[in-house]
Structure formats: C-alpha cells, structure tokens
JSON list of C-alpha atoms in Angstrom, two decimals:
[
{"chain": "A", "resi": 34, "resn": "ALA", "atom": "CA", "xyz": [5.36, 11.64, 10.23]},
{"chain": "A", "resi": 35, "resn": "GLN", "atom": "CA", "xyz": [3.84, 8.13, 9.87]},
{"chain": "A", "resi": 36, "resn": "ARG", "atom": "CA", "xyz": [0.07, 8.02, 9.82]},
{"chain": "A", "resi": 37, "resn": "VAL", "atom": "CA", "xyz": [-2.77, 5.72, 9.21]},
{"chain": "A", "resi": 38, "resn": "THR", "atom": "CA", "xyz": [-6.12, 7.22, 8.18]},
{"chain": "A", "resi": 39, "resn": "GLN", "atom": "CA", "xyz": [-9.22, 5.32, 8.04]},
{"chain": "A", "resi": 40, "resn": "PRO", "atom": "CA", "xyz": [-12.09, 8.12, 6.90]},
{"chain": "A", "resi": 41, "resn": "GLU", "atom": "CA", "xyz": [-15.20, 6.22, 7.70]},
{"chain": "A", "resi": 42, "resn": "LYS", "atom": "CA", "xyz": [-16.10, 5.55, 11.48]},
{"chain": "A", "resi": 43, "resn": "LEU", "atom": "CA", "xyz": [-19.16, 3.78, 10.33]},
{"chain": "A", "resi": 44, "resn": "LEU", "atom": "CA", "xyz": [-19.88, 1.24, 7.31]},
{"chain": "A", "resi": 45, "resn": "SER", "atom": "CA", "xyz": [-22.73, -0.24, 7.16]},
{"chain": "A", "resi": 46, "resn": "VAL", "atom": "CA", "xyz": [-24.10, -2.45, 4.29]},
{"chain": "A", "resi": 47, "resn": "PHE", "atom": "CA", "xyz": [-26.71, -5.03, 3.79]},
{"chain": "A", "resi": 48, "resn": "LYS", "atom": "CA", "xyz": [-25.87, -8.81, 3.62]},
{"chain": "A", "resi": 49, "resn": "GLY", "atom": "CA", "xyz": [-24.35, -10.11, 0.41]},
{"chain": "A", "resi": 50, "resn": "ALA", "atom": "CA", "xyz": [-23.31, -6.16, -0.50]},
{"chain": "A", "resi": 51, "resn": "PRO", "atom": "CA", "xyz": [-19.85, -5.53, -1.48]},
{"chain": "A", "resi": 52, "resn": "VAL", "atom": "CA", "xyz": [-17.62, -3.86, 1.27]},
{"chain": "A", "resi": 53, "resn": "GLU", "atom": "CA", "xyz": [-14.72, -1.66, 0.82]},
{"chain": "A", "resi": 54, "resn": "LEU", "atom": "CA", "xyz": [-13.06, -0.10, 4.18]},
{"chain": "A", "resi": 55, "resn": "LYS", "atom": "CA", "xyz": [-10.63, 2.34, 3.37]},
{"chain": "A", "resi": 56, "resn": "CYS", "atom": "CA", "xyz": [-7.20, 2.99, 4.50]},
{"chain": "A", "resi": 57, "resn": "ASN", "atom": "CA", "xyz": [-4.69, 5.40, 3.58]},
{"chain": "A", "resi": 58, "resn": "TYR", "atom": "CA", "xyz": [-1.14, 5.67, 5.06]},
{"chain": "A", "resi": 59, "resn": "SER", "atom": "CA", "xyz": [1.72, 8.21, 5.13]},
{"chain": "A", "resi": 60, "resn": "TYR", "atom": "CA", "xyz": [4.97, 6.67, 5.53]},
{"chain": "A", "resi": 61, "resn": "SER", "atom": "CA", "xyz": [8.69, 7.66, 4.52]},
{"chain": "A", "resi": 62, "resn": "GLY", "atom": "CA", "xyz": [9.86, 3.95, 4.07]},
{"chain": "A", "resi": 63, "resn": "SER", "atom": "CA", "xyz": [8.77, 0.75, 2.74]},
{"chain": "A", "resi": 64, "resn": "PRO", "atom": "CA", "xyz": [5.53, -0.13, 4.51]},
{"chain": "A", "resi": 65, "resn": "GLU", "atom": "CA", "xyz": [4.15, -3.00, 6.02]},
{"chain": "A", "resi": 66, "resn": "LEU", "atom": "CA", "xyz": [0.53, -2.88, 6.68]},
{"chain": "A", "resi": 67, "resn": "PHE", "atom": "CA", "xyz": [-2.13, -5.03, 8.43]},
{"chain": "A", "resi": 68, "resn": "TRP", "atom": "CA", "xyz": [-5.35, -5.29, 9.10]},
{"chain": "A", "resi": 69, "resn": "TYR", "atom": "CA", "xyz": [-6.58, -6.04, 12.39]},
{"chain": "A", "resi": 70, "resn": "VAL", "atom": "CA", "xyz": [-10.02, -7.06, 13.50]},
{"chain": "A", "resi": 71, "resn": "GLN", "atom": "CA", "xyz": [-12.17, -7.11, 16.73]},
{"chain": "A", "resi": 72, "resn": "TYR", "atom": "CA", "xyz": [-15.55, -8.89, 16.98]},
{"chain": "A", "resi": 73, "resn": "SER", "atom": "CA", "xyz": [-18.00, -7.90, 19.58]},
{"chain": "A", "resi": 74, "resn": "ARG", "atom": "CA", "xyz": [-16.74, -8.76, 23.04]},
{"chain": "A", "resi": 75, "resn": "GLN", "atom": "CA", "xyz": [-13.24, -10.32, 21.41]},
{"chain": "A", "resi": 76, "resn": "ARG", "atom": "CA", "xyz": [-9.72, -9.47, 21.42]},
{"chain": "A", "resi": 77, "resn": "LEU", "atom": "CA", "xyz": [-8.13, -7.58, 18.56]},
{"chain": "A", "resi": 78, "resn": "GLN", "atom": "CA", "xyz": [-6.69, -10.07, 16.29]},
{"chain": "A", "resi": 79, "resn": "LEU", "atom": "CA", "xyz": [-5.14, -10.26, 12.62]},
{"chain": "A", "resi": 80, "resn": "LEU", "atom": "CA", "xyz": [-7.02, -10.44, 9.99]},
{"chain": "A", "resi": 81, "resn": "LEU", "atom": "CA", "xyz": [-4.39, -10.03, 6.84]},
{"chain": "A", "resi": 82, "resn": "ARG", "atom": "CA", "xyz": [-1.09, -8.54, 6.02]},
{"chain": "A", "resi": 83, "resn": "HIS", "atom": "CA", "xyz": [0.18, -7.28, 2.60]},
{"chain": "A", "resi": 84, "resn": "ILE", "atom": "CA", "xyz": [3.14, -9.06, 2.54]},
{"chain": "A", "resi": 85, "resn": "SER", "atom": "CA", "xyz": [0.98, -12.52, 2.55]},
{"chain": "A", "resi": 86, "resn": "ARG", "atom": "CA", "xyz": [-1.27, -11.66, 0.02]},
{"chain": "A", "resi": 87, "resn": "GLU", "atom": "CA", "xyz": [-3.64, -13.87, 1.15]},
{"chain": "A", "resi": 88, "resn": "SER", "atom": "CA", "xyz": [-7.50, -13.78, 1.29]},
{"chain": "A", "resi": 89, "resn": "ILE", "atom": "CA", "xyz": [-8.59, -14.48, 4.91]},
{"chain": "A", "resi": 90, "resn": "LYS", "atom": "CA", "xyz": [-12.59, -15.20, 5.25]},
{"chain": "A", "resi": 91, "resn": "GLY", "atom": "CA", "xyz": [-13.07, -13.87, 1.84]},
{"chain": "A", "resi": 92, "resn": "PHE", "atom": "CA", "xyz": [-11.38, -10.56, 2.94]},
{"chain": "A", "resi": 93, "resn": "THR", "atom": "CA", "xyz": [-8.36, -9.45, 0.38]},
{"chain": "A", "resi": 94, "resn": "ALA", "atom": "CA", "xyz": [-6.00, -5.89, 0.53]},
{"chain": "A", "resi": 95, "resn": "ASP", "atom": "CA", "xyz": [-4.04, -4.57, -1.94]},
{"chain": "A", "resi": 96, "resn": "LEU", "atom": "CA", "xyz": [-1.21, -2.14, -1.37]},
{"chain": "A", "resi": 97, "resn": "ASN", "atom": "CA", "xyz": [-1.29, 0.75, -3.93]},
{"chain": "A", "resi": 98, "resn": "LYS", "atom": "CA", "xyz": [2.04, 2.67, -3.33]},
{"chain": "A", "resi": 99, "resn": "GLY", "atom": "CA", "xyz": [1.03, 5.27, -5.61]},
{"chain": "A", "resi": 100, "resn": "GLU", "atom": "CA", "xyz": [-1.99, 6.05, -3.85]},
{"chain": "A", "resi": 101, "resn": "THR", "atom": "CA", "xyz": [-0.59, 5.12, -0.61]},
{"chain": "A", "resi": 102, "resn": "SER", "atom": "CA", "xyz": [-3.72, 3.02, 0.30]},
{"chain": "A", "resi": 103, "resn": "PHE", "atom": "CA", "xyz": [-4.62, -0.61, 1.45]},
{"chain": "A", "resi": 104, "resn": "HIS", "atom": "CA", "xyz": [-8.15, -0.72, 1.20]},
{"chain": "A", "resi": 105, "resn": "LEU", "atom": "CA", "xyz": [-9.94, -4.09, 2.49]},
{"chain": "A", "resi": 106, "resn": "LYS", "atom": "CA", "xyz": [-12.36, -5.57, 0.33]},
{"chain": "A", "resi": 107, "resn": "LYS", "atom": "CA", "xyz": [-14.78, -8.57, 0.48]},
{"chain": "A", "resi": 108, "resn": "PRO", "atom": "CA", "xyz": [-17.37, -8.98, -2.57]},
{"chain": "A", "resi": 109, "resn": "PHE", "atom": "CA", "xyz": [-20.37, -10.36, -0.51]},
{"chain": "A", "resi": 110, "resn": "ALA", "atom": "CA", "xyz": [-20.44, -9.36, 3.16]},
{"chain": "A", "resi": 111, "resn": "GLN", "atom": "CA", "xyz": [-21.72, -11.82, 5.79]},
{"chain": "A", "resi": 112, "resn": "GLU", "atom": "CA", "xyz": [-23.56, -10.80, 9.07]},
{"chain": "A", "resi": 113, "resn": "GLU", "atom": "CA", "xyz": [-20.56, -12.80, 10.79]},
{"chain": "A", "resi": 114, "resn": "ASP", "atom": "CA", "xyz": [-18.45, -9.92, 9.06]},
{"chain": "A", "resi": 115, "resn": "SER", "atom": "CA", "xyz": [-19.62, -7.06, 11.90]},
{"chain": "A", "resi": 116, "resn": "ALA", "atom": "CA", "xyz": [-16.74, -5.79, 13.65]},
{"chain": "A", "resi": 117, "resn": "MET", "atom": "CA", "xyz": [-14.52, -3.27, 14.26]},
{"chain": "A", "resi": 118, "resn": "TYR", "atom": "CA", "xyz": [-11.74, -3.12, 11.88]},
{"chain": "A", "resi": 119, "resn": "TYR", "atom": "CA", "xyz": [-8.52, -1.45, 12.17]},
{"chain": "A", "resi": 120, "resn": "CYS", "atom": "CA", "xyz": [-5.67, -0.73, 9.64]},
{"chain": "A", "resi": 121, "resn": "ALA", "atom": "CA", "xyz": [-1.97, -0.94, 10.86]},
{"chain": "A", "resi": 122, "resn": "LEU", "atom": "CA", "xyz": [1.26, 0.57, 9.88]},
{"chain": "A", "resi": 123, "resn": "SER", "atom": "CA", "xyz": [4.37, -1.41, 11.07]},
{"chain": "A", "resi": 124, "resn": "GLU", "atom": "CA", "xyz": [6.96, 1.04, 11.77]},
{"chain": "A", "resi": 125, "resn": "GLY", "atom": "CA", "xyz": [10.43, 0.89, 10.15]},
{"chain": "A", "resi": 126, "resn": "GLY", "atom": "CA", "xyz": [13.71, -1.31, 10.91]},
{"chain": "A", "resi": 127, "resn": "SER", "atom": "CA", "xyz": [13.73, -3.80, 13.73]},
{"chain": "A", "resi": 128, "resn": "GLN", "atom": "CA", "xyz": [11.14, -2.24, 16.07]},
{"chain": "A", "resi": 129, "resn": "GLY", "atom": "CA", "xyz": [7.93, -3.53, 14.72]},
{"chain": "A", "resi": 130, "resn": "ASN", "atom": "CA", "xyz": [5.36, -1.41, 16.90]},
{"chain": "A", "resi": 131, "resn": "LEU", "atom": "CA", "xyz": [2.36, -0.84, 15.11]},
{"chain": "A", "resi": 132, "resn": "ILE", "atom": "CA", "xyz": [0.67, 2.42, 14.40]},
{"chain": "A", "resi": 133, "resn": "PHE", "atom": "CA", "xyz": [-2.99, 2.20, 13.88]},
{"chain": "A", "resi": 134, "resn": "GLY", "atom": "CA", "xyz": [-5.86, 4.37, 12.41]},
{"chain": "A", "resi": 135, "resn": "LYS", "atom": "CA", "xyz": [-8.89, 5.29, 14.21]},
{"chain": "A", "resi": 136, "resn": "GLY", "atom": "CA", "xyz": [-11.05, 2.21, 13.04]},
{"chain": "A", "resi": 137, "resn": "THR", "atom": "CA", "xyz": [-14.05, 1.78, 11.05]},
{"chain": "A", "resi": 138, "resn": "LYS", "atom": "CA", "xyz": [-16.94, -0.13, 12.64]},
{"chain": "A", "resi": 139, "resn": "LEU", "atom": "CA", "xyz": [-18.48, -2.41, 9.86]},
{"chain": "A", "resi": 140, "resn": "SER", "atom": "CA", "xyz": [-22.32, -3.50, 10.66]},
{"chain": "A", "resi": 141, "resn": "VAL", "atom": "CA", "xyz": [-23.86, -5.98, 8.08]},
{"chain": "A", "resi": 142, "resn": "LYS", "atom": "CA", "xyz": [-27.35, -6.12, 8.05]},
{"chain": "A", "resi": 143, "resn": "PRO", "atom": "CA", "xyz": [-29.70, -9.09, 7.52]},
{"chain": "B", "resi": 234, "resn": "ASP", "atom": "CA", "xyz": [-5.33, -20.88, 27.39]},
{"chain": "B", "resi": 235, "resn": "THR", "atom": "CA", "xyz": [-2.09, -20.07, 25.34]},
{"chain": "B", "resi": 236, "resn": "GLY", "atom": "CA", "xyz": [-2.78, -16.22, 24.55]},
{"chain": "B", "resi": 237, "resn": "VAL", "atom": "CA", "xyz": [-1.86, -13.19, 25.87]},
{"chain": "B", "resi": 238, "resn": "SER", "atom": "CA", "xyz": [-3.23, -12.66, 29.19]},
{"chain": "B", "resi": 239, "resn": "GLN", "atom": "CA", "xyz": [-3.93, -9.43, 31.20]},
{"chain": "B", "resi": 240, "resn": "ASP", "atom": "CA", "xyz": [-4.35, -9.04, 34.61]},
{"chain": "B", "resi": 241, "resn": "PRO", "atom": "CA", "xyz": [-6.68, -7.28, 36.06]},
{"chain": "B", "resi": 242, "resn": "ARG", "atom": "CA", "xyz": [-9.37, -7.16, 33.40]},
{"chain": "B", "resi": 243, "resn": "HIS", "atom": "CA", "xyz": [-11.02, -3.87, 35.00]},
{"chain": "B", "resi": 244, "resn": "LYS", "atom": "CA", "xyz": [-9.39, -1.37, 37.04]},
{"chain": "B", "resi": 245, "resn": "ILE", "atom": "CA", "xyz": [-10.99, 1.24, 39.29]},
{"chain": "B", "resi": 246, "resn": "THR", "atom": "CA", "xyz": [-9.14, 4.01, 41.18]},
{"chain": "B", "resi": 247, "resn": "LYS", "atom": "CA", "xyz": [-8.94, 7.28, 42.57]},
{"chain": "B", "resi": 248, "resn": "ARG", "atom": "CA", "xyz": [-7.08, 10.52, 40.90]},
{"chain": "B", "resi": 249, "resn": "GLY", "atom": "CA", "xyz": [-4.03, 10.38, 42.59]},
{"chain": "B", "resi": 250, "resn": "GLN", "atom": "CA", "xyz": [-3.82, 6.56, 43.38]},
{"chain": "B", "resi": 251, "resn": "ASN", "atom": "CA", "xyz": [-0.84, 4.15, 41.61]},
{"chain": "B", "resi": 252, "resn": "VAL", "atom": "CA", "xyz": [-1.85, 1.50, 39.70]},
{"chain": "B", "resi": 253, "resn": "THR", "atom": "CA", "xyz": [-0.10, -1.72, 38.30]},
{"chain": "B", "resi": 254, "resn": "PHE", "atom": "CA", "xyz": [-0.98, -3.91, 35.23]},
{"chain": "B", "resi": 255, "resn": "ARG", "atom": "CA", "xyz": [0.41, -7.33, 34.21]},
{"chain": "B", "resi": 256, "resn": "CYS", "atom": "CA", "xyz": [0.96, -8.75, 31.36]},
{"chain": "B", "resi": 257, "resn": "ASP", "atom": "CA", "xyz": [1.51, -12.53, 30.33]},
{"chain": "B", "resi": 258, "resn": "PRO", "atom": "CA", "xyz": [2.79, -13.16, 27.02]},
{"chain": "B", "resi": 259, "resn": "ILE", "atom": "CA", "xyz": [2.46, -16.25, 24.74]},
{"chain": "B", "resi": 260, "resn": "SER", "atom": "CA", "xyz": [5.65, -18.20, 26.29]},
{"chain": "B", "resi": 261, "resn": "GLU", "atom": "CA", "xyz": [7.84, -18.46, 23.59]},
{"chain": "B", "resi": 262, "resn": "HIS", "atom": "CA", "xyz": [7.66, -15.12, 22.62]},
{"chain": "B", "resi": 263, "resn": "ASN", "atom": "CA", "xyz": [10.49, -12.44, 22.73]},
{"chain": "B", "resi": 264, "resn": "ARG", "atom": "CA", "xyz": [8.68, -9.33, 22.02]},
{"chain": "B", "resi": 265, "resn": "LEU", "atom": "CA", "xyz": [6.27, -7.59, 24.27]},
{"chain": "B", "resi": 266, "resn": "TYR", "atom": "CA", "xyz": [4.41, -4.32, 23.49]},
{"chain": "B", "resi": 267, "resn": "TRP", "atom": "CA", "xyz": [2.00, -2.13, 25.48]},
{"chain": "B", "resi": 268, "resn": "TYR", "atom": "CA", "xyz": [-0.49, -0.15, 23.70]},
{"chain": "B", "resi": 269, "resn": "ARG", "atom": "CA", "xyz": [-3.14, 2.74, 25.20]},
{"chain": "B", "resi": 270, "resn": "GLN", "atom": "CA", "xyz": [-6.55, 2.79, 23.58]},
{"chain": "B", "resi": 271, "resn": "THR", "atom": "CA", "xyz": [-8.76, 5.85, 24.21]},
{"chain": "B", "resi": 272, "resn": "LEU", "atom": "CA", "xyz": [-12.47, 5.78, 22.92]},
{"chain": "B", "resi": 273, "resn": "GLY", "atom": "CA", "xyz": [-13.00, 6.31, 19.60]},
{"chain": "B", "resi": 274, "resn": "GLN", "atom": "CA", "xyz": [-9.05, 5.63, 18.85]},
{"chain": "B", "resi": 275, "resn": "GLY", "atom": "CA", "xyz": [-6.98, 2.95, 17.69]},
{"chain": "B", "resi": 276, "resn": "PRO", "atom": "CA", "xyz": [-4.31, 1.61, 19.73]},
{"chain": "B", "resi": 277, "resn": "GLU", "atom": "CA", "xyz": [-1.39, 4.02, 20.33]},
{"chain": "B", "resi": 278, "resn": "PHE", "atom": "CA", "xyz": [1.73, 2.28, 21.11]},
{"chain": "B", "resi": 279, "resn": "LEU", "atom": "CA", "xyz": [3.56, 3.29, 24.40]},
{"chain": "B", "resi": 280, "resn": "THR", "atom": "CA", "xyz": [6.70, 0.85, 24.69]},
{"chain": "B", "resi": 281, "resn": "TYR", "atom": "CA", "xyz": [8.41, -2.51, 24.22]},
{"chain": "B", "resi": 282, "resn": "PHE", "atom": "CA", "xyz": [10.56, -5.07, 25.36]},
{"chain": "B", "resi": 283, "resn": "GLN", "atom": "CA", "xyz": [13.01, -7.55, 23.42]},
{"chain": "B", "resi": 284, "resn": "ASN", "atom": "CA", "xyz": [13.21, -10.18, 26.41]},
{"chain": "B", "resi": 285, "resn": "GLU", "atom": "CA", "xyz": [14.21, -8.07, 29.37]},
{"chain": "B", "resi": 286, "resn": "ALA", "atom": "CA", "xyz": [15.48, -5.19, 27.53]},
{"chain": "B", "resi": 287, "resn": "GLN", "atom": "CA", "xyz": [13.00, -2.02, 27.17]},
{"chain": "B", "resi": 288, "resn": "LEU", "atom": "CA", "xyz": [14.05, -0.69, 23.92]},
{"chain": "B", "resi": 289, "resn": "GLU", "atom": "CA", "xyz": [12.01, 2.13, 23.63]},
{"chain": "B", "resi": 290, "resn": "LYS", "atom": "CA", "xyz": [10.30, 4.12, 25.67]},
{"chain": "B", "resi": 291, "resn": "SER", "atom": "CA", "xyz": [10.42, 7.69, 24.82]},
{"chain": "B", "resi": 292, "resn": "ARG", "atom": "CA", "xyz": [6.39, 7.05, 23.58]},
{"chain": "B", "resi": 293, "resn": "LEU", "atom": "CA", "xyz": [5.40, 6.64, 27.51]},
{"chain": "B", "resi": 294, "resn": "LEU", "atom": "CA", "xyz": [2.98, 9.52, 27.80]},
{"chain": "B", "resi": 295, "resn": "SER", "atom": "CA", "xyz": [4.74, 10.86, 30.72]},
{"chain": "B", "resi": 296, "resn": "ASP", "atom": "CA", "xyz": [7.13, 10.29, 33.75]},
{"chain": "B", "resi": 297, "resn": "ARG", "atom": "CA", "xyz": [4.19, 8.72, 35.64]},
{"chain": "B", "resi": 298, "resn": "PHE", "atom": "CA", "xyz": [4.42, 5.85, 33.22]},
{"chain": "B", "resi": 299, "resn": "SER", "atom": "CA", "xyz": [6.57, 2.90, 33.65]},
{"chain": "B", "resi": 300, "resn": "ALA", "atom": "CA", "xyz": [7.12, -0.65, 32.59]},
{"chain": "B", "resi": 301, "resn": "GLU", "atom": "CA", "xyz": [9.36, -3.64, 33.61]},
{"chain": "B", "resi": 302, "resn": "ARG", "atom": "CA", "xyz": [9.94, -7.16, 32.47]},
{"chain": "B", "resi": 303, "resn": "PRO", "atom": "CA", "xyz": [12.51, -8.16, 34.86]},
{"chain": "B", "resi": 304, "resn": "LYS", "atom": "CA", "xyz": [13.16, -11.81, 33.67]},
{"chain": "B", "resi": 305, "resn": "GLY", "atom": "CA", "xyz": [12.14, -11.46, 29.91]},
{"chain": "B", "resi": 306, "resn": "SER", "atom": "CA", "xyz": [8.38, -13.37, 30.54]},
{"chain": "B", "resi": 307, "resn": "PHE", "atom": "CA", "xyz": [5.63, -11.18, 32.43]},
{"chain": "B", "resi": 308, "resn": "SER", "atom": "CA", "xyz": [5.77, -7.55, 32.13]},
{"chain": "B", "resi": 309, "resn": "THR", "atom": "CA", "xyz": [3.99, -4.69, 34.22]},
{"chain": "B", "resi": 310, "resn": "LEU", "atom": "CA", "xyz": [2.90, -1.22, 33.42]},
{"chain": "B", "resi": 311, "resn": "GLU", "atom": "CA", "xyz": [2.74, 1.11, 36.49]},
{"chain": "B", "resi": 312, "resn": "ILE", "atom": "CA", "xyz": [1.06, 4.30, 36.38]},
{"chain": "B", "resi": 313, "resn": "GLN", "atom": "CA", "xyz": [1.84, 6.63, 39.36]},
{"chain": "B", "resi": 314, "resn": "ARG", "atom": "CA", "xyz": [-0.41, 9.47, 40.69]},
{"chain": "B", "resi": 315, "resn": "THR", "atom": "CA", "xyz": [-3.41, 8.39, 38.24]},
{"chain": "B", "resi": 316, "resn": "GLU", "atom": "CA", "xyz": [-5.06, 11.01, 36.54]},
{"chain": "B", "resi": 317, "resn": "GLN", "atom": "CA", "xyz": [-8.69, 11.25, 34.80]},
{"chain": "B", "resi": 318, "resn": "GLY", "atom": "CA", "xyz": [-7.11, 11.33, 31.66]},
{"chain": "B", "resi": 319, "resn": "ASP", "atom": "CA", "xyz": [-5.70, 8.04, 32.10]},
{"chain": "B", "resi": 320, "resn": "SER", "atom": "CA", "xyz": [-8.98, 6.37, 31.91]},
{"chain": "B", "resi": 321, "resn": "ALA", "atom": "CA", "xyz": [-8.55, 4.05, 28.85]},
{"chain": "B", "resi": 322, "resn": "MET", "atom": "CA", "xyz": [-7.78, 0.53, 27.89]},
{"chain": "B", "resi": 323, "resn": "TYR", "atom": "CA", "xyz": [-4.20, -0.58, 28.19]},
{"chain": "B", "resi": 324, "resn": "LEU", "atom": "CA", "xyz": [-3.45, -3.24, 25.73]},
{"chain": "B", "resi": 325, "resn": "CYS", "atom": "CA", "xyz": [-0.49, -5.63, 25.87]},
{"chain": "B", "resi": 326, "resn": "ALA", "atom": "CA", "xyz": [0.71, -7.59, 22.88]},
{"chain": "B", "resi": 327, "resn": "SER", "atom": "CA", "xyz": [3.73, -10.56, 22.06]},
{"chain": "B", "resi": 328, "resn": "SER", "atom": "CA", "xyz": [5.10, -11.43, 18.97]},
{"chain": "B", "resi": 329, "resn": "LEU", "atom": "CA", "xyz": [7.60, -14.50, 18.09]},
{"chain": "B", "resi": 330, "resn": "ALA", "atom": "CA", "xyz": [10.42, -12.44, 16.35]},
{"chain": "B", "resi": 331, "resn": "PRO", "atom": "CA", "xyz": [12.06, -9.02, 16.05]},
{"chain": "B", "resi": 332, "resn": "GLY", "atom": "CA", "xyz": [10.88, -6.24, 13.61]},
{"chain": "B", "resi": 333, "resn": "ARG", "atom": "CA", "xyz": [7.36, -7.04, 11.60]},
{"chain": "B", "resi": 334, "resn": "ASP", "atom": "CA", "xyz": [6.03, -10.18, 12.90]},
{"chain": "B", "resi": 335, "resn": "GLU", "atom": "CA", "xyz": [2.03, -10.72, 13.97]},
{"chain": "B", "resi": 336, "resn": "GLN", "atom": "CA", "xyz": [1.35, -9.32, 16.83]},
{"chain": "B", "resi": 337, "resn": "PHE", "atom": "CA", "xyz": [-1.12, -11.34, 19.57]},
{"chain": "B", "resi": 338, "resn": "PHE", "atom": "CA", "xyz": [-3.00, -9.15, 21.74]},
{"chain": "B", "resi": 339, "resn": "GLY", "atom": "CA", "xyz": [-4.47, -9.47, 25.40]},
{"chain": "B", "resi": 340, "resn": "PRO", "atom": "CA", "xyz": [-7.87, -8.68, 26.38]},
{"chain": "B", "resi": 341, "resn": "GLY", "atom": "CA", "xyz": [-6.84, -5.57, 27.77]},
{"chain": "B", "resi": 342, "resn": "THR", "atom": "CA", "xyz": [-7.15, -3.69, 30.97]},
{"chain": "B", "resi": 343, "resn": "ARG", "atom": "CA", "xyz": [-9.68, -1.19, 31.25]},
{"chain": "B", "resi": 344, "resn": "LEU", "atom": "CA", "xyz": [-8.94, 1.48, 33.44]},
{"chain": "B", "resi": 345, "resn": "THR", "atom": "CA", "xyz": [-11.17, 3.89, 35.30]},
{"chain": "B", "resi": 346, "resn": "VAL", "atom": "CA", "xyz": [-9.86, 6.93, 37.26]},
{"chain": "B", "resi": 347, "resn": "LEU", "atom": "CA", "xyz": [-12.43, 8.70, 39.35]}
]
C-alpha cells in the first residue's frame, strides 16, 4: 500500500542550524513527491516537488529511490521557517490525489 | 482573492444533523479534490472531480458522505446524520490539469459535531 512516513512530530532547532525533515515512502510505481508547508494561520501550500529539482526558500529535497526517501533540507534555518511541513506522494496515473504524511512541526528558536 | 475559497470557515452542529460545505476552486482549474484532516494527521483524500465528473468516490468515508460539482465550477460536500467522529477540517484543493499538477488548497472548513 502507498504510504508516507514522517517519523518526527516535532523538530526544534536554533536559528542558523541545519535542518533535515525526514520523509520515507512506500509506493509500487514511479513516485512523484512533494513537500507542502503550512505557516501559522495560513493555508497549505506547495513548497517544492521532486521533478522540479528547485531550491525554494533555501530548502532542497532529493529523491532517493534506493532508500525510498525524500528528506527536506536547509543548511541554515531561519525563524520564519517555523511551520508545519507535510511530505506527500501523488498516486499514479491521471488521478493525482495526494497521500500525506502526518507532518512535522518545525520550530526555529532565536 | 483569486485563490480557492471555502464556505463556511467554521461549522458547529449537533449529532444527527446534515451539513453542507462549499468549495470554489480557482476559475480555470478543471480538477477539484476534497480532503479531510483530523488532529495530528495529514490530509486524507476523499474524492475528486474532473470538471463535473466525479472520478473517484470509493475513498469517501461512508455512505453518509457525498459530493457534487454540478456545473464543473464550485463543489459541495454533504455529510448526512453527522457523528462526533466527523469533527475535522475539510479541505478543498484544485489544480489546472489532470494528473500530478500542483494542487492549490483552500483555507478549510472546520466542523465540530457536538
């Protein structure tokens, strides 16, 4: 069964420290993976997707098919990065619905 | 505001009552998705539409849940005979194209069943 696992409910770091939010997935086909972010009192929004291979707000994520992982990384965390982060997998074919992990709350302390 | 909108933002109802939520997607978006999010969980897919056609509804949580998108624009999600376990955030999302295009989420409707 398709599944997304985010092992950490809460990750707390100091400003300027590196951040890695973990995401592992289970999927039988060729996955498409996303990171969505929800800042306080805002709606869920796309942060990045693996096919774009972009860096957004200093965040990057690399798809590792061997380890079935899509960890989100940022070398120097900022206070404004504090938010809820969700890893998501798009189901196959043309359906497009997302399977989300439970989310990791990132808290960046000054 | 040209984003996805949802109405109402909050709904409090008594057990056994019916409730209906509305979602207005971004105007040119053909795809519309409904998700449910309970406390401490990520959003859970319920159903989706391609224009007015409901292409997947097996994930609706029970036969008390139904959704429509009659003219391929706005959509409604109805829950009949609400139960306390239905208390959750109901999210709507839309996307431009079929498949794996970016989904834009609405602010959600928070349902509380007393």
